Amino acid sequence: MNINKNSIKLQIDNLKSKKFDFNVQNEENLLERTKIIKKNIIETLIISSTISDIATKNEVASINDSKERFDKEIKSIERDVVTIAVFGHMSSGKSSFLNCLVGEELLTVKEERATATITSIRHIDNFDNKKDGNIEIKYKTKNEILDIWITTCRNIDKNVRVAIRFEDKFYDTIEDIIKNKSKLLREIHNFKNSDEYKQGNINHSEIDTDLKLLRYILEGIKDIKSNLNKTLQIKKLEDDELSSELKSVFIEKITFYKDIPLLKNIELIDTPGLGSNNQLDSRKSEEFISKANIVIILTEASKPFNEKTEIDILYKLRNLQNIEKQTNFFDKVFVIINKIDNTNKNRESIKKDLNKN
């Protein structure tokens, strides 16, 4: 093995010239903070990529794959895509709003729930090898479904605190869950009809959501098992692909790729409606609040910020602000009043109600 130590030393010395910015905590402006963090991440990835290249060329180790991953990540960050997520009470018009923005009827629009799955709209230039009209369905992994199963069983045990326990249902494999489907569905049915459930001092809304989640896994896992761990590229969605609660348990995200100028450097996210009778929707939306660069809360003009779920978004954002210790956290939050043509109120009256609520 012929290692040129002088060459390696020179290349390593060149890396020392990389400049990191440590003023991120002192920067009040959210956009400027983001730029500093991204610059530091890119500098780190460049160093990692260079070291991988040095190791491979000098036959210290063959890690071409690592270099390619680093370079791909650098390219992705430099594209500078901002994530804008839209939240709101069920039927507040999120899907219609996003369809209007992109100028196409991409998302299903219904009076009842239209979206049960996190849905993303991206520009083809922001991502490699994508064509206008491509649709991507990313399914959860088998381990993620098992983790959801175990966590949900534990939640039920923690909240019920009665003789009926779910901890012995912590199966190790998807196959075990499928094999015991009939027995488990029967146990869930019996539990909901038991005195412990009916008369116990428990949070029925929370327990019902957990039981529904277990039932959906049992009812759908056999048909969807072959898609787990996969990302499917399709041309057209099935009619219920976006709105089906059962399918949404197994899907991580559905992504539309479009060649629309508005979307350059922007990713639009449609979240499941808050406040639906199935709290699974609310849980998915709440998990995504912290991931968005910009949060848009859509509220109806006839009752602006009059729904508990809309106020709950602000509480969750405030909790995140406290955790992340950011004084300017709410700089990324915008309220949009929707369906103004469905009310007789004038704009001043609507703004007054909004501020009061």
mmCIF file of C-alpha atoms in Angstrom:
data_model
loop_
_atom_site.group_PDB
_atom_site.id
_atom_site.type_symbol
_atom_site.label_atom_id
_atom_site.label_comp_id
_atom_site.label_asym_id
_atom_site.label_seq_id
_atom_site.Cartn_x
_atom_site.Cartn_y
_atom_site.Cartn_z
ATOM 1 C CA MET A 1 0.000 0.000 0.000
ATOM 2 C CA ASN A 2 1.550 3.301 -1.121
ATOM 3 C CA ILE A 3 0.314 6.128 1.116
ATOM 4 C CA ASN A 4 1.518 9.645 0.315
ATOM 5 C CA LYS A 5 1.678 11.107 3.816
ATOM 6 C CA ASN A 6 2.741 14.575 2.637
ATOM 7 C CA SER A 7 -0.231 14.740 0.259
ATOM 8 C CA ILE A 8 -2.635 13.691 3.006
ATOM 9 C CA LYS A 9 -1.154 16.258 5.436
ATOM 10 C CA LEU A 10 -1.512 19.028 2.845
ATOM 11 C CA GLN A 11 -5.153 18.151 2.177
ATOM 12 C CA ILE A 12 -5.906 17.951 5.909
ATOM 13 C CA ASP A 13 -4.225 21.336 6.452
ATOM 14 C CA ASN A 14 -6.469 22.788 3.743
ATOM 15 C CA LEU A 15 -9.506 21.560 5.678
ATOM 16 C CA LYS A 16 -8.387 23.579 8.704
ATOM 17 C CA SER A 17 -9.150 26.735 6.755
ATOM 18 C CA LYS A 18 -12.863 25.932 6.935
ATOM 19 C CA LYS A 19 -14.650 28.621 8.912
ATOM 20 C CA PHE A 20 -17.503 27.856 11.274
ATOM 21 C CA ASP A 21 -19.844 30.561 12.531
ATOM 22 C CA PHE A 22 -20.574 30.283 16.268
ATOM 23 C CA ASN A 23 -22.853 33.341 16.496
ATOM 24 C CA VAL A 24 -26.060 31.388 15.903
ATOM 25 C CA GLN A 25 -27.288 31.823 19.510
ATOM 26 C CA ASN A 26 -26.762 35.594 19.300
ATOM 27 C CA GLU A 27 -28.731 36.005 16.075
ATOM 28 C CA GLU A 28 -32.349 37.043 16.737
ATOM 29 C CA ASN A 29 -33.607 36.843 13.160
ATOM 30 C CA LEU A 30 -34.927 33.339 12.429
ATOM 31 C CA LEU A 31 -33.950 33.415 8.751
ATOM 32 C CA GLU A 32 -30.373 34.501 9.548
ATOM 33 C CA ARG A 33 -30.092 31.806 12.235
ATOM 34 C CA THR A 34 -31.171 29.227 9.668
ATOM 35 C CA LYS A 35 -28.568 30.458 7.185
ATOM 36 C CA ILE A 36 -25.780 30.183 9.780
ATOM 37 C CA ILE A 37 -26.800 26.655 10.772
ATOM 38 C CA LYS A 38 -27.004 25.534 7.138
ATOM 39 C CA LYS A 39 -23.599 27.058 6.369
ATOM 40 C CA ASN A 40 -22.041 25.168 9.291
ATOM 41 C CA ILE A 41 -23.714 21.916 8.229
ATOM 42 C CA ILE A 42 -22.408 22.318 4.671
ATOM 43 C CA GLU A 43 -18.875 23.027 5.958
ATOM 44 C CA THR A 44 -19.043 19.850 8.083
ATOM 45 C CA LEU A 45 -20.273 17.766 5.143
ATOM 46 C CA ILE A 46 -17.522 19.155 2.873
ATOM 47 C CA ILE A 47 -14.895 18.089 5.437
ATOM 48 C CA SER A 48 -16.479 14.634 5.732
ATOM 49 C CA SER A 49 -16.646 14.242 1.951
ATOM 50 C CA THR A 50 -13.011 15.323 1.546
ATOM 51 C CA ILE A 51 -11.792 12.896 4.233
ATOM 52 C CA SER A 52 -13.738 10.089 2.531
ATOM 53 C CA ASP A 53 -12.099 11.008 -0.770
ATOM 54 C CA ILE A 54 -8.608 11.112 0.804
ATOM 55 C CA ALA A 55 -9.135 7.696 2.450
ATOM 56 C CA THR A 56 -10.304 6.108 -0.794
ATOM 57 C CA LYS A 57 -7.604 7.594 -3.050
ATOM 58 C CA ASN A 58 -4.819 6.609 -0.635
ATOM 59 C CA GLU A 59 -6.287 3.138 -0.165
ATOM 60 C CA VAL A 60 -6.719 3.646 3.564
ATOM 61 C CA ALA A 61 -10.319 2.532 3.164
ATOM 62 C CA SER A 62 -12.808 2.250 0.342
ATOM 63 C CA ILE A 63 -15.702 4.530 1.280
ATOM 64 C CA ASN A 64 -16.873 5.920 -2.036
ATOM 65 C CA ASP A 65 -20.480 5.362 -0.947
ATOM 66 C CA SER A 66 -19.974 7.688 2.025
ATOM 67 C CA LYS A 67 -18.529 10.437 -0.172
ATOM 68 C CA GLU A 68 -21.474 10.143 -2.577
ATOM 69 C CA ARG A 69 -23.941 10.430 0.308
ATOM 70 C CA PHE A 70 -22.143 13.496 1.707
ATOM 71 C CA ASP A 71 -22.060 15.169 -1.725
ATOM 72 C CA LYS A 72 -25.749 14.418 -2.281
ATOM 73 C CA GLU A 73 -26.612 15.910 1.124
ATOM 74 C CA ILE A 74 -24.587 19.056 0.354
ATOM 75 C CA LYS A 75 -26.431 19.450 -2.947
ATOM 76 C CA SER A 76 -29.783 19.000 -1.203
ATOM 77 C CA ILE A 77 -29.038 21.635 1.461
ATOM 78 C CA GLU A 78 -27.701 24.123 -1.094
ATOM 79 C CA ARG A 79 -31.016 23.916 -2.954
ATOM 80 C CA ASP A 80 -32.416 25.810 0.032
ATOM 81 C CA VAL A 81 -35.931 24.327 0.163
ATOM 82 C CA VAL A 82 -38.259 25.916 2.735
ATOM 83 C CA THR A 83 -41.004 23.720 4.205
ATOM 84 C CA ILE A 84 -44.391 25.439 4.601
ATOM 85 C CA ALA A 85 -46.931 23.350 6.538
ATOM 86 C CA VAL A 86 -50.635 24.209 6.629
ATOM 87 C CA PHE A 87 -52.621 23.345 9.772
ATOM 88 C CA GLY A 88 -56.233 23.849 10.681
ATOM 89 C CA HIS A 89 -59.465 22.414 12.018
ATOM 90 C CA MET A 90 -61.059 19.667 9.928
ATOM 91 C CA SER A 91 -62.865 21.151 6.893
ATOM 92 C CA SER A 92 -61.181 24.539 7.325
ATOM 93 C CA GLY A 93 -60.289 24.372 3.628
ATOM 94 C CA LYS A 94 -56.591 23.414 3.745
ATOM 95 C CA SER A 95 -56.707 21.210 0.649
ATOM 96 C CA SER A 96 -58.679 23.799 -1.336
ATOM 97 C CA PHE A 97 -56.237 26.508 -0.251
ATOM 98 C CA LEU A 98 -53.231 24.493 -1.448
ATOM 99 C CA ASN A 99 -54.962 23.532 -4.716
ATOM 100 C CA CYS A 100 -55.574 27.249 -5.317
ATOM 101 C CA LEU A 101 -51.928 28.087 -4.622
ATOM 102 C CA VAL A 102 -50.541 25.534 -7.092
ATOM 103 C CA GLY A 103 -53.321 26.082 -9.649
ATOM 104 C CA GLU A 104 -54.286 22.398 -9.904
ATOM 105 C CA GLU A 105 -56.796 20.072 -8.258
ATOM 106 C CA LEU A 106 -54.074 17.876 -6.768
ATOM 107 C CA LEU A 107 -55.605 17.268 -3.351
ATOM 108 C CA THR A 108 -59.000 15.772 -2.618
ATOM 109 C CA VAL A 109 -61.626 18.294 -1.501
ATOM 110 C CA LYS A 110 -64.588 17.054 0.578
ATOM 111 C CA GLU A 111 -67.012 18.381 3.165
ATOM 112 C CA GLU A 112 -65.811 15.643 5.520
ATOM 113 C CA ARG A 113 -62.180 14.609 6.029
ATOM 114 C CA ALA A 114 -60.180 15.037 2.832
ATOM 115 C CA THR A 115 -56.687 14.344 4.156
ATOM 116 C CA ALA A 116 -55.681 11.623 6.629
ATOM 117 C CA THR A 117 -52.028 11.411 5.549
ATOM 118 C CA ILE A 118 -49.219 13.974 5.567
ATOM 119 C CA THR A 119 -49.101 15.165 1.942
ATOM 120 C CA SER A 120 -46.226 17.042 0.312
ATOM 121 C CA ILE A 121 -46.083 19.074 -2.924
ATOM 122 C CA ARG A 122 -42.567 19.599 -4.316
ATOM 123 C CA HIS A 123 -40.957 21.158 -7.386
ATOM 124 C CA ILE A 124 -39.174 18.683 -9.664
ATOM 125 C CA ASP A 125 -36.002 20.843 -9.793
ATOM 126 C CA ASN A 126 -35.512 20.545 -6.032
ATOM 127 C CA PHE A 127 -35.079 16.767 -6.189
ATOM 128 C CA ASP A 128 -33.163 14.396 -8.461
ATOM 129 C CA ASN A 129 -34.738 12.325 -11.229
ATOM 130 C CA LYS A 130 -38.308 13.575 -10.772
ATOM 131 C CA LYS A 131 -40.765 14.386 -13.575
ATOM 132 C CA ASP A 132 -43.886 16.543 -13.613
ATOM 133 C CA GLY A 133 -46.805 14.451 -12.362
ATOM 134 C CA ASN A 134 -44.767 11.872 -10.420
ATOM 135 C CA ILE A 135 -46.422 10.682 -7.202
ATOM 136 C CA GLU A 136 -44.514 8.967 -4.415
ATOM 137 C CA ILE A 137 -45.952 6.929 -1.529
ATOM 138 C CA LYS A 138 -43.488 6.327 1.282
ATOM 139 C CA TYR A 139 -44.570 3.489 3.567
ATOM 140 C CA LYS A 140 -43.419 3.009 7.137
ATOM 141 C CA THR A 141 -41.004 0.203 7.976
ATOM 142 C CA LYS A 142 -42.014 -3.031 9.688
ATOM 143 C CA ASN A 143 -40.069 -1.930 12.767
ATOM 144 C CA GLU A 144 -41.984 1.368 12.859
ATOM 145 C CA ILE A 145 -45.330 -0.471 12.761
ATOM 146 C CA LEU A 146 -44.175 -2.832 15.522
ATOM 147 C CA ASP A 147 -43.026 0.165 17.571
ATOM 148 C CA ILE A 148 -46.442 1.838 17.092
ATOM 149 C CA TRP A 149 -48.128 -1.414 18.176
ATOM 150 C CA ILE A 150 -46.036 -1.789 21.342
ATOM 151 C CA THR A 151 -46.245 1.898 22.297
ATOM 152 C CA THR A 152 -50.027 1.882 21.844
ATOM 153 C CA CYS A 153 -50.449 -1.248 23.999
ATOM 154 C CA ARG A 154 -48.354 0.405 26.710
ATOM 155 C CA ASN A 155 -50.427 3.601 26.506
ATOM 156 C CA ILE A 156 -53.604 1.583 27.090
ATOM 157 C CA ASP A 157 -52.066 -0.205 30.079
ATOM 158 C CA LYS A 158 -50.841 3.105 31.539
ATOM 159 C CA ASN A 159 -54.248 4.793 31.223
ATOM 160 C CA VAL A 160 -56.588 1.944 32.137
ATOM 161 C CA ARG A 161 -54.850 0.486 35.228
ATOM 162 C CA VAL A 162 -57.330 -2.389 35.538
ATOM 163 C CA ALA A 163 -57.178 -6.179 35.416
ATOM 164 C CA ILE A 164 -57.278 -6.261 31.605
ATOM 165 C CA ARG A 165 -53.709 -5.746 30.388
ATOM 166 C CA PHE A 166 -52.310 -5.413 26.875
ATOM 167 C CA GLU A 167 -48.629 -5.898 27.667
ATOM 168 C CA ASP A 168 -48.679 -9.574 26.681
ATOM 169 C CA LYS A 169 -49.556 -8.396 23.134
ATOM 170 C CA PHE A 170 -46.004 -7.066 22.554
ATOM 171 C CA TYR A 171 -45.391 -9.258 19.521
ATOM 172 C CA ASP A 172 -41.916 -9.439 18.004
ATOM 173 C CA THR A 173 -42.976 -9.803 14.376
ATOM 174 C CA ILE A 174 -45.630 -8.638 11.933
ATOM 175 C CA GLU A 175 -46.401 -12.295 11.244
ATOM 176 C CA ASP A 176 -47.394 -12.836 14.900
ATOM 177 C CA ILE A 177 -49.819 -9.923 14.718
ATOM 178 C CA ILE A 178 -51.363 -11.288 11.500
ATOM 179 C CA LYS A 179 -51.629 -14.814 12.965
ATOM 180 C CA ASN A 180 -53.448 -13.556 16.073
ATOM 181 C CA LYS A 181 -55.732 -11.095 14.245
ATOM 182 C CA SER A 182 -59.097 -12.747 15.056
ATOM 183 C CA LYS A 183 -58.252 -13.299 18.724
ATOM 184 C CA LEU A 184 -56.980 -9.742 19.193
ATOM 185 C CA LEU A 185 -59.963 -8.115 17.465
ATOM 186 C CA ARG A 186 -62.234 -10.158 19.741
ATOM 187 C CA GLU A 187 -60.286 -9.020 22.826
ATOM 188 C CA ILE A 188 -60.558 -5.365 21.776
ATOM 189 C CA HIS A 189 -64.323 -5.799 21.268
ATOM 190 C CA ASN A 190 -64.699 -7.479 24.676
ATOM 191 C CA PHE A 191 -62.618 -4.810 26.371
ATOM 192 C CA LYS A 192 -64.816 -1.990 25.003
ATOM 193 C CA ASN A 193 -67.870 -3.804 26.388
ATOM 194 C CA SER A 194 -66.334 -4.546 29.782
ATOM 195 C CA ASP A 195 -67.278 -2.886 33.069
ATOM 196 C CA GLU A 196 -63.658 -1.765 33.473
ATOM 197 C CA TYR A 197 -63.966 0.286 30.263
ATOM 198 C CA LYS A 198 -67.508 1.564 30.810
ATOM 199 C CA GLN A 199 -67.248 2.416 34.496
ATOM 200 C CA GLY A 200 -63.540 3.034 34.926
ATOM 201 C CA ASN A 201 -62.136 6.492 35.609
ATOM 202 C CA ILE A 202 -60.274 6.718 32.276
ATOM 203 C CA ASN A 203 -59.795 9.098 29.372
ATOM 204 C CA HIS A 204 -62.171 7.420 26.926
ATOM 205 C CA SER A 205 -61.194 9.660 24.003
ATOM 206 C CA GLU A 206 -57.508 8.761 24.385
ATOM 207 C CA ILE A 207 -58.215 5.048 24.906
ATOM 208 C CA ASP A 208 -60.618 4.945 21.939
ATOM 209 C CA THR A 209 -57.930 6.441 19.705
ATOM 210 C CA ASP A 210 -55.416 3.818 20.851
ATOM 211 C CA LEU A 211 -57.898 0.965 20.368
ATOM 212 C CA LYS A 212 -58.800 2.242 16.905
ATOM 213 C CA LEU A 213 -55.106 2.362 15.996
ATOM 214 C CA LEU A 214 -54.643 -1.278 17.089
ATOM 215 C CA ARG A 215 -57.738 -2.299 15.136
ATOM 216 C CA TYR A 216 -56.535 -0.542 11.969
ATOM 217 C CA ILE A 217 -53.170 -2.309 12.194
ATOM 218 C CA LEU A 218 -54.938 -5.669 12.583
ATOM 219 C CA GLU A 219 -57.353 -5.005 9.712
ATOM 220 C CA GLY A 220 -54.816 -3.625 7.234
ATOM 221 C CA ILE A 221 -51.459 -5.241 7.957
ATOM 222 C CA LYS A 222 -51.927 -8.382 5.861
ATOM 223 C CA ASP A 223 -52.773 -6.495 2.652
ATOM 224 C CA ILE A 224 -50.178 -3.750 3.133
ATOM 225 C CA LYS A 225 -47.318 -5.884 4.528
ATOM 226 C CA SER A 226 -45.614 -6.235 1.129
ATOM 227 C CA ASN A 227 -45.418 -2.409 0.790
ATOM 228 C CA LEU A 228 -43.769 -1.781 4.171
ATOM 229 C CA ASN A 229 -40.132 -0.550 3.970
ATOM 230 C CA LYS A 230 -40.825 0.649 0.400
ATOM 231 C CA THR A 231 -41.277 3.913 -1.483
ATOM 232 C CA LEU A 232 -43.593 3.388 -4.463
ATOM 233 C CA GLN A 233 -43.588 5.573 -7.577
ATOM 234 C CA ILE A 234 -47.071 5.782 -9.138
ATOM 235 C CA LYS A 235 -48.923 7.854 -11.746
ATOM 236 C CA LYS A 236 -52.329 8.078 -10.066
ATOM 237 C CA LEU A 237 -53.663 7.743 -6.525
ATOM 238 C CA GLU A 238 -56.578 5.501 -5.614
ATOM 239 C CA ASP A 239 -59.727 7.420 -4.634
ATOM 240 C CA ASP A 240 -59.241 6.904 -0.873
ATOM 241 C CA GLU A 241 -55.447 7.029 -0.757
ATOM 242 C CA LEU A 242 -55.371 10.484 0.874
ATOM 243 C CA SER A 243 -58.487 10.207 3.039
ATOM 244 C CA SER A 244 -58.433 6.597 4.324
ATOM 245 C CA GLU A 245 -57.684 6.490 8.052
ATOM 246 C CA LEU A 246 -56.754 2.822 7.864
ATOM 247 C CA LYS A 247 -54.206 3.298 5.056
ATOM 248 C CA SER A 248 -52.768 6.391 6.742
ATOM 249 C CA VAL A 249 -51.554 4.260 9.657
ATOM 250 C CA PHE A 250 -49.079 2.542 7.313
ATOM 251 C CA ILE A 251 -48.091 5.511 5.098
ATOM 252 C CA GLU A 252 -45.323 7.899 6.163
ATOM 253 C CA LYS A 253 -46.028 10.521 3.486
ATOM 254 C CA ILE A 254 -47.494 11.008 0.002
ATOM 255 C CA THR A 255 -45.555 13.383 -2.266
ATOM 256 C CA PHE A 256 -46.608 15.103 -5.500
ATOM 257 C CA TYR A 257 -43.825 16.346 -7.832
ATOM 258 C CA LYS A 258 -44.825 19.262 -10.053
ATOM 259 C CA ASP A 259 -43.188 21.701 -12.469
ATOM 260 C CA ILE A 260 -44.878 24.801 -11.023
ATOM 261 C CA PRO A 261 -42.811 28.040 -10.675
ATOM 262 C CA LEU A 262 -44.346 28.871 -7.279
ATOM 263 C CA LEU A 263 -42.853 25.704 -5.786
ATOM 264 C CA LYS A 264 -39.202 26.477 -6.590
ATOM 265 C CA ASN A 265 -37.337 26.364 -3.261
ATOM 266 C CA ILE A 266 -40.628 25.620 -1.466
ATOM 267 C CA GLU A 267 -42.212 22.411 -0.199
ATOM 268 C CA LEU A 268 -45.918 22.687 0.687
ATOM 269 C CA ILE A 269 -47.297 20.296 3.316
ATOM 270 C CA ASP A 270 -50.991 19.470 3.787
ATOM 271 C CA THR A 271 -51.641 18.033 7.254
ATOM 272 C CA PRO A 272 -54.619 15.959 8.473
ATOM 273 C CA GLY A 273 -57.461 18.027 9.927
ATOM 274 C CA LEU A 274 -57.309 18.751 13.628
ATOM 275 C CA GLY A 275 -60.368 18.072 15.733
ATOM 276 C CA SER A 276 -61.795 15.196 13.708
ATOM 277 C CA ASN A 277 -63.571 12.464 15.643
ATOM 278 C CA ASN A 278 -60.492 10.316 15.077
ATOM 279 C CA GLN A 279 -57.599 11.779 17.070
ATOM 280 C CA LEU A 280 -55.123 9.867 14.902
ATOM 281 C CA ASP A 281 -55.330 12.793 12.487
ATOM 282 C CA SER A 282 -54.496 15.317 15.197
ATOM 283 C CA ARG A 283 -51.553 13.252 16.429
ATOM 284 C CA LYS A 284 -49.988 13.160 12.944
ATOM 285 C CA SER A 285 -50.387 16.900 12.471
ATOM 286 C CA GLU A 286 -48.989 17.763 15.886
ATOM 287 C CA GLU A 287 -45.867 15.659 15.253
ATOM 288 C CA PHE A 288 -45.158 17.707 12.123
ATOM 289 C CA ILE A 289 -45.441 21.158 13.727
ATOM 290 C CA SER A 290 -41.819 21.150 14.900
ATOM 291 C CA LYS A 291 -40.494 20.030 11.488
ATOM 292 C CA ALA A 292 -41.873 22.955 9.465
ATOM 293 C CA ASN A 293 -39.847 26.075 8.622
ATOM 294 C CA ILE A 294 -43.085 28.059 8.298
ATOM 295 C CA VAL A 295 -46.411 27.250 9.975
ATOM 296 C CA ILE A 296 -49.655 28.491 8.427
ATOM 297 C CA ILE A 297 -52.798 28.144 10.546
ATOM 298 C CA LEU A 298 -55.961 28.303 8.470
ATOM 299 C CA THR A 299 -59.101 29.483 10.270
ATOM 300 C CA GLU A 300 -62.648 30.132 9.043
ATOM 301 C CA ALA A 301 -63.875 33.728 8.725
ATOM 302 C CA SER A 302 -67.237 32.897 10.324
ATOM 303 C CA LYS A 303 -65.540 31.698 13.550
ATOM 304 C CA PRO A 304 -61.874 32.785 13.494
ATOM 305 C CA PHE A 305 -59.809 30.881 16.060
ATOM 306 C CA ASN A 306 -62.977 29.726 17.766
ATOM 307 C CA GLU A 307 -62.050 26.027 17.739
ATOM 308 C CA LYS A 308 -60.155 24.482 20.652
ATOM 309 C CA THR A 309 -57.853 22.640 18.235
ATOM 310 C CA GLU A 310 -56.683 25.947 16.717
ATOM 311 C CA ILE A 311 -55.761 27.293 20.145
ATOM 312 C CA ASP A 312 -54.073 23.956 20.908
ATOM 313 C CA ILE A 313 -51.680 24.554 17.995
ATOM 314 C CA LEU A 314 -50.507 27.769 19.677
ATOM 315 C CA TYR A 315 -50.004 25.965 22.989
ATOM 316 C CA LYS A 316 -47.940 23.262 21.296
ATOM 317 C CA LEU A 317 -45.884 25.880 19.503
ATOM 318 C CA ARG A 318 -45.288 27.700 22.788
ATOM 319 C CA ASN A 319 -44.137 24.452 24.422
ATOM 320 C CA LEU A 320 -41.734 23.888 21.532
ATOM 321 C CA GLN A 321 -40.468 27.445 21.931
ATOM 322 C CA ASN A 322 -39.738 26.790 25.608
ATOM 323 C CA ILE A 323 -37.974 23.504 24.820
ATOM 324 C CA GLU A 324 -35.842 25.068 22.092
ATOM 325 C CA LYS A 325 -35.312 28.281 24.118
ATOM 326 C CA GLN A 326 -36.038 30.561 21.168
ATOM 327 C CA THR A 327 -37.508 34.000 21.862
ATOM 328 C CA ASN A 328 -38.461 34.488 18.196
ATOM 329 C CA PHE A 329 -40.082 31.095 17.625
ATOM 330 C CA PHE A 330 -43.439 32.569 16.586
ATOM 331 C CA ASP A 331 -41.809 34.512 13.735
ATOM 332 C CA LYS A 332 -42.496 31.459 11.584
ATOM 333 C CA VAL A 333 -46.250 31.359 12.380
ATOM 334 C CA PHE A 334 -48.887 32.999 10.153
ATOM 335 C CA VAL A 335 -52.689 32.984 10.473
ATOM 336 C CA ILE A 336 -54.759 33.000 7.282
ATOM 337 C CA ILE A 337 -58.500 33.673 7.390
ATOM 338 C CA ASN A 338 -60.278 31.432 4.909
ATOM 339 C CA LYS A 339 -63.840 31.193 3.499
ATOM 340 C CA ILE A 340 -64.426 34.939 3.850
ATOM 341 C CA ASP A 341 -67.040 34.664 1.076
ATOM 342 C CA ASN A 342 -69.126 32.375 3.352
ATOM 343 C CA THR A 343 -69.831 35.009 5.988
ATOM 344 C CA ASN A 344 -71.688 38.316 6.171
ATOM 345 C CA LYS A 345 -69.132 39.779 8.598
ATOM 346 C CA ASN A 346 -66.967 42.640 7.382
ATOM 347 C CA ARG A 347 -63.183 42.493 7.603
ATOM 348 C CA GLU A 348 -62.909 44.673 10.716
ATOM 349 C CA SER A 349 -65.436 42.519 12.551
ATOM 350 C CA ILE A 350 -63.555 39.350 11.582
ATOM 351 C CA LYS A 351 -60.210 40.786 12.744
ATOM 352 C CA LYS A 352 -61.806 41.878 16.037
ATOM 353 C CA ASP A 353 -63.154 38.335 16.647
ATOM 354 C CA LEU A 354 -59.766 36.862 15.688
ATOM 355 C CA ASN A 355 -57.855 39.039 18.172
ATOM 356 C CA LYS A 356 -60.409 38.401 20.922
ATOM 357 C CA ASN A 357 -60.276 34.618 20.495
#
